Amino acid sequence: MTALPTPDADTFVIEPEGLSALVEALCHEGYRVVGPSVRDGAIVLGEIASANELPCGWTARHEAAAYRVERRDDDAVFGWAVGPHSWKQELMPSRVRLWRASSAESVEEEPPPGRPLALFGVRSCDLHAIAIQDRVFLEGRYVERDYALRRTGAFVVAVDCGEPGGTCFCASLGTGPRADAGFDLALTELVSTEHRFVVRVGSDTGREIARLLPVRAATDADLEAALAVTDEAAGRMGRRLEAGGLRDLLAGNLEHPRFAEVAERCLTCGNCTLVCPTCFCTSVEDVNDLADGSAERWRSWDSCFSTEYSYIHGGSVRRSPRARYRQWLTHKFGTWHDQFGTSGCVGCGRCITWCPVGIDVTEELAAIRAGDGEVDHAHAR
Amino acid sequence: MAAPASAEAPVRGAMTPVPHRVLSRVQETADTWTLELDPLSEPVQPRAGQFDMLYAFGVGEVPISTSGDHEGGPLTHTIRAVGAVTRALCALEPGAVLGVRGPFGSVWPLGEAAGSDLLVVAGGIGLAPLRPAIRHALARRDDYGAVSVLVGARTPDDLLYVPELERWRSRLDVEVDVTVDSAAAGWHGRVGLVTTLIPGAVVDPAKASAFVCGPEVMMTFVVRALLERDLPLERIWVSLERNMRCAVGHCGHCQLGPTLICRDGPVFPAAAMTRLLEVREL
């Protein structure tokens, strides 16, 4: 291992010790490094101080309504697909204080979070999810201040996916499995022969961090092996989705009989919206302290599956589970395009895995497509 | 990877209210009050059709349309006390301080309607968001052809702005017609839904624009009645309401199909909305 082979090399190789050096370098540079660990029977995200905390030798099995972590027979660090957490819990935490006030005349906004974030091990689907949330929170008429404070200056270490789960379908949407943009550094883990990581540089900041690592030049064999990992993974997606024309398909099928059918199974629990890496809906809570009379405003994750979500004077707009499931599905795959110029789905499959009754969006959308134009006369006006 | 260039956090977040002092408080009906507000720092200047988020300190925040002058004059909001926040707002005495965020949303297309007849149809509290548009048209009377204001309310006691309606009705250059759904003895005006006033309105459908605001079902039937009078759909605008938490397009609550009411509305061309309003629970 030597210093970076050429100062501007865009691709190089690190060994497992290099991965430790990367975590240490990011910590040393003052980042709050957030990465995956095995905890409570799941691969979850949290602050890490060392590469030893990464899920080395673990994998996970995904099916509709089923998730199990299991041992691998090798030491792969990233030999698993996405877990129940997504990076939105760091970029738009589930509950944050926006401001506090001792009176209506003195409102003090929450100070910016201290350390910048380093997101360690972001899959391609989740890179796309972050880009979608950037559109929602940063690229409209108004900038979401709290999101901007957390997002600005965040360092992203992406990881190409070599082990798609049983509910994954990023290959159908063009959102993976290979990280294509939106990272500072991207890793491809190679385990079949010598355990190593091919690293691609995605930004100047990434290059500066890379200079701190023990690296060797990437050979053609390294690069070919790295491409083979994602090419092979693309062929092993557990689910597939015909993504073309979904916006118009859904706009034209708001009274499709499938919505009543899926509502018989849907518990309206909101799990899908919580695990979804793009679902951005929040509620605003104003709370006050009875002791000193001060007030605070908090922003918390909300879900279109609750009846309160659509409440206006006189009652909720979407009372039936049918209407609430329709809202979620048609927003995610249809009206998201109208609102933000992009689909709201990245094919991560979390909503399928963590639906307690195993409702599968790919199956629901296929059913609507198969019955395009059918009308549920019991519900339609 | 750095966020897009536009990501710079703003100096003041869009979720942070600006303090305003209550200048006056006028009771309009049994449950509705109008507040005039004076900013303690930078002023909020909504245009006709837009709304502000009003924050009752320690209680909560609600979206309320502007109901004052289109340009100039104090910030004016007419509020119906129906929940904890609106009750707290309506109870504020002159001198009290509340928070205001805004202005948000789209405007009544007064410029686009200029040169044509103007038909304004209001149901209940829906007159409040329309008042700035009516005041604007009457202040620039020569910019418009015939102006007709049709007002419906549940009962005579629910009529808003009665002294102002009477002043408008005393003018010879504007038609003001009022009806109530039901009335007790002592009411000598019309009884019936506001849609019954549409066939007789003095505007020429071929060159009229219509602004409509009221309960959703009322707007659906008013649009139908206007189409029956051969008013083109593309000359009709409606103002819609949904749950709003952030008012800046970030919280998702106010979606109606492809729109975010706070961002794309609340004033919409009826052509964009009638199909959506026909879908139950959308």
Short mmCIF file of C-alpha atoms in Angstrom, two decimals, chain A residues 188-347:
data_model
loop_
_atom_site.label_atom_id
_atom_site.label_comp_id
_atom_site.label_asym_id
_atom_site.label_seq_id
_atom_site.Cartn_x
_atom_site.Cartn_y
_atom_site.Cartn_z
CA THR A 188 -17.59 -1.92 -4.80
CA GLU A 189 -16.85 -4.80 -2.49
CA LEU A 190 -15.08 -7.81 -4.02
CA VAL A 191 -15.14 -10.95 -1.89
CA SER A 192 -14.81 -13.84 -4.31
CA THR A 193 -11.00 -13.82 -4.44
CA GLU A 194 -8.90 -11.37 -2.47
CA HIS A 195 -11.24 -9.30 -0.19
CA ARG A 196 -10.93 -5.73 -1.40
CA PHE A 197 -12.90 -2.61 -2.36
CA VAL A 198 -12.72 -0.78 -5.67
CA VAL A 199 -13.21 2.91 -4.86
CA ARG A 200 -14.51 5.56 -7.26
CA VAL A 201 -14.05 9.25 -6.51
CA GLY A 202 -17.14 11.39 -7.03
CA SER A 203 -16.10 14.81 -5.75
CA ASP A 204 -13.16 16.96 -4.71
CA THR A 205 -14.07 16.37 -1.07
CA GLY A 206 -14.00 12.65 -1.76
CA ARG A 207 -10.57 12.99 -3.32
CA GLU A 208 -9.25 14.83 -0.27
CA ILE A 209 -10.44 12.09 2.05
CA ALA A 210 -9.02 9.44 -0.31
CA ARG A 211 -5.57 11.00 0.03
CA LEU A 212 -5.65 9.96 3.69
CA LEU A 213 -6.09 6.26 2.84
CA PRO A 214 -3.63 3.46 2.09
CA VAL A 215 -4.51 2.57 -1.51
CA ARG A 216 -3.16 0.77 -4.54
CA ALA A 217 -3.83 1.41 -8.22
CA ALA A 218 -6.82 -0.39 -9.71
CA THR A 219 -6.00 -2.95 -12.38
CA ASP A 220 -8.24 -3.77 -15.34
CA ALA A 221 -9.09 -7.00 -13.56
CA ASP A 222 -10.27 -5.02 -10.50
CA LEU A 223 -12.47 -2.79 -12.62
CA GLU A 224 -13.95 -5.69 -14.56
CA ALA A 225 -14.66 -7.58 -11.35
CA ALA A 226 -16.36 -4.48 -9.89
CA LEU A 227 -18.62 -4.07 -12.92
CA ALA A 228 -19.45 -7.76 -12.82
CA VAL A 229 -20.73 -7.40 -9.25
CA THR A 230 -23.51 -4.98 -10.22
CA ASP A 231 -24.19 -6.58 -13.60
CA GLU A 232 -24.77 -9.86 -11.85
CA ALA A 233 -26.82 -8.24 -9.08
CA ALA A 234 -29.09 -6.57 -11.63
CA GLY A 235 -30.10 -10.03 -12.80
CA ARG A 236 -30.97 -11.23 -9.28
CA MET A 237 -33.62 -8.69 -8.27
CA GLY A 238 -36.36 -10.38 -6.24
CA ARG A 239 -39.09 -8.25 -7.83
CA ARG A 240 -39.66 -6.46 -11.09
CA LEU A 241 -41.93 -3.59 -12.07
CA GLU A 242 -43.10 -2.37 -15.45
CA ALA A 243 -42.42 1.30 -14.79
CA GLY A 244 -43.38 2.90 -18.11
CA GLY A 245 -46.47 5.11 -18.18
CA LEU A 246 -47.37 4.65 -14.52
CA ARG A 247 -48.31 8.31 -14.08
CA ASP A 248 -50.99 8.19 -16.75
CA LEU A 249 -52.04 4.66 -15.84
CA LEU A 250 -52.81 5.71 -12.26
CA ALA A 251 -54.40 9.06 -13.19
CA GLY A 252 -56.79 7.13 -15.41
CA ASN A 253 -57.61 4.44 -12.84
CA LEU A 254 -58.58 6.31 -9.67
CA GLU A 255 -61.72 4.18 -9.38
CA HIS A 256 -60.01 0.87 -10.18
CA PRO A 257 -61.55 -2.11 -8.31
CA ARG A 258 -58.09 -3.10 -7.06
CA PHE A 259 -58.13 -0.27 -4.52
CA ALA A 260 -61.11 -1.76 -2.68
CA GLU A 261 -59.48 -5.17 -2.86
CA VAL A 262 -56.16 -4.07 -1.39
CA ALA A 263 -58.02 -2.07 1.27
CA GLU A 264 -59.38 -5.40 2.58
CA ARG A 265 -55.79 -6.34 3.46
CA CYS A 266 -54.23 -2.95 4.27
CA LEU A 267 -54.09 -2.21 8.01
CA THR A 268 -53.39 1.51 7.33
CA CYS A 269 -50.56 1.17 9.86
CA GLY A 270 -48.23 3.49 7.95
CA ASN A 271 -45.19 1.16 8.13
CA CYS A 272 -44.64 1.60 4.40
CA THR A 273 -44.43 5.37 4.73
CA LEU A 274 -42.04 5.14 7.69
CA VAL A 275 -39.58 2.80 5.97
CA CYS A 276 -39.88 4.52 2.57
CA PRO A 277 -36.72 6.55 1.93
CA THR A 278 -38.61 9.22 -0.04
CA CYS A 279 -41.85 9.60 1.95
CA PHE A 280 -41.45 13.12 3.30
CA CYS A 281 -44.78 14.00 4.89
CA THR A 282 -44.53 15.65 8.25
CA SER A 283 -46.81 17.15 10.80
CA VAL A 284 -46.29 20.25 12.86
CA GLU A 285 -46.88 20.16 16.60
CA ASP A 286 -47.01 23.27 18.69
CA VAL A 287 -46.36 22.46 22.32
CA ASN A 288 -46.20 24.70 25.35
CA ASP A 289 -44.75 24.49 28.80
CA LEU A 290 -47.34 25.02 31.49
CA ALA A 291 -44.65 25.97 34.03
CA ASP A 292 -42.98 28.89 32.26
CA GLY A 293 -45.44 29.57 29.45
CA SER A 294 -42.86 29.03 26.71
CA ALA A 295 -43.82 27.36 23.43
CA GLU A 296 -42.04 25.17 20.91
CA ARG A 297 -42.70 23.99 17.39
CA TRP A 298 -41.76 20.43 16.46
CA ARG A 299 -41.86 18.77 13.10
CA SER A 300 -42.50 15.02 13.08
CA TRP A 301 -42.96 12.30 10.48
CA ASP A 302 -46.56 11.84 9.47
CA SER A 303 -48.31 9.33 7.25
CA CYS A 304 -51.04 9.64 4.65
CA PHE A 305 -52.46 6.44 6.15
CA SER A 306 -53.79 8.24 9.23
CA THR A 307 -57.22 9.84 9.16
CA GLU A 308 -55.87 12.97 10.90
CA TYR A 309 -53.58 13.55 7.93
CA SER A 310 -56.40 14.85 5.73
CA TYR A 311 -58.53 16.38 8.50
CA ILE A 312 -60.21 19.68 7.77
CA HIS A 313 -63.10 21.31 9.57
CA GLY A 314 -66.02 18.95 9.09
CA GLY A 315 -64.01 15.72 8.95
CA SER A 316 -61.21 13.88 7.20
CA VAL A 317 -61.12 13.96 3.44
CA ARG A 318 -59.88 10.36 3.17
CA ARG A 319 -61.88 8.33 5.65
CA SER A 320 -61.74 4.91 4.01
CA PRO A 321 -58.62 2.70 3.87
CA ARG A 322 -59.32 2.44 0.14
CA ALA A 323 -58.88 6.20 -0.30
CA ARG A 324 -55.77 6.29 1.87
CA TYR A 325 -54.04 3.42 0.08
CA ARG A 326 -54.98 5.03 -3.24
CA GLN A 327 -53.46 8.31 -2.09
CA TRP A 328 -50.18 6.64 -1.18
CA LEU A 329 -49.86 4.50 -4.32
CA THR A 330 -51.00 7.15 -6.79
CA HIS A 331 -48.77 9.76 -5.15
CA LYS A 332 -45.68 7.58 -5.03
CA PHE A 333 -45.89 6.38 -8.64
CA GLY A 334 -48.07 9.00 -10.32
CA THR A 335 -48.71 12.49 -8.98
CA TRP A 336 -45.18 12.73 -7.58
CA HIS A 337 -44.22 13.33 -11.23
CA ASP A 338 -46.68 16.25 -11.41
CA GLN A 339 -45.51 17.72 -8.13
CA PHE A 340 -41.76 17.20 -8.29
CA GLY A 341 -40.88 16.03 -11.80
CA THR A 342 -39.78 12.57 -10.71
CA SER A 343 -41.20 9.27 -9.52
CA GLY A 344 -41.37 8.89 -5.74
CA CYS A 345 -40.19 5.27 -5.86
CA VAL A 346 -36.60 4.04 -6.05
CA GLY A 347 -37.26 0.28 -5.98
#
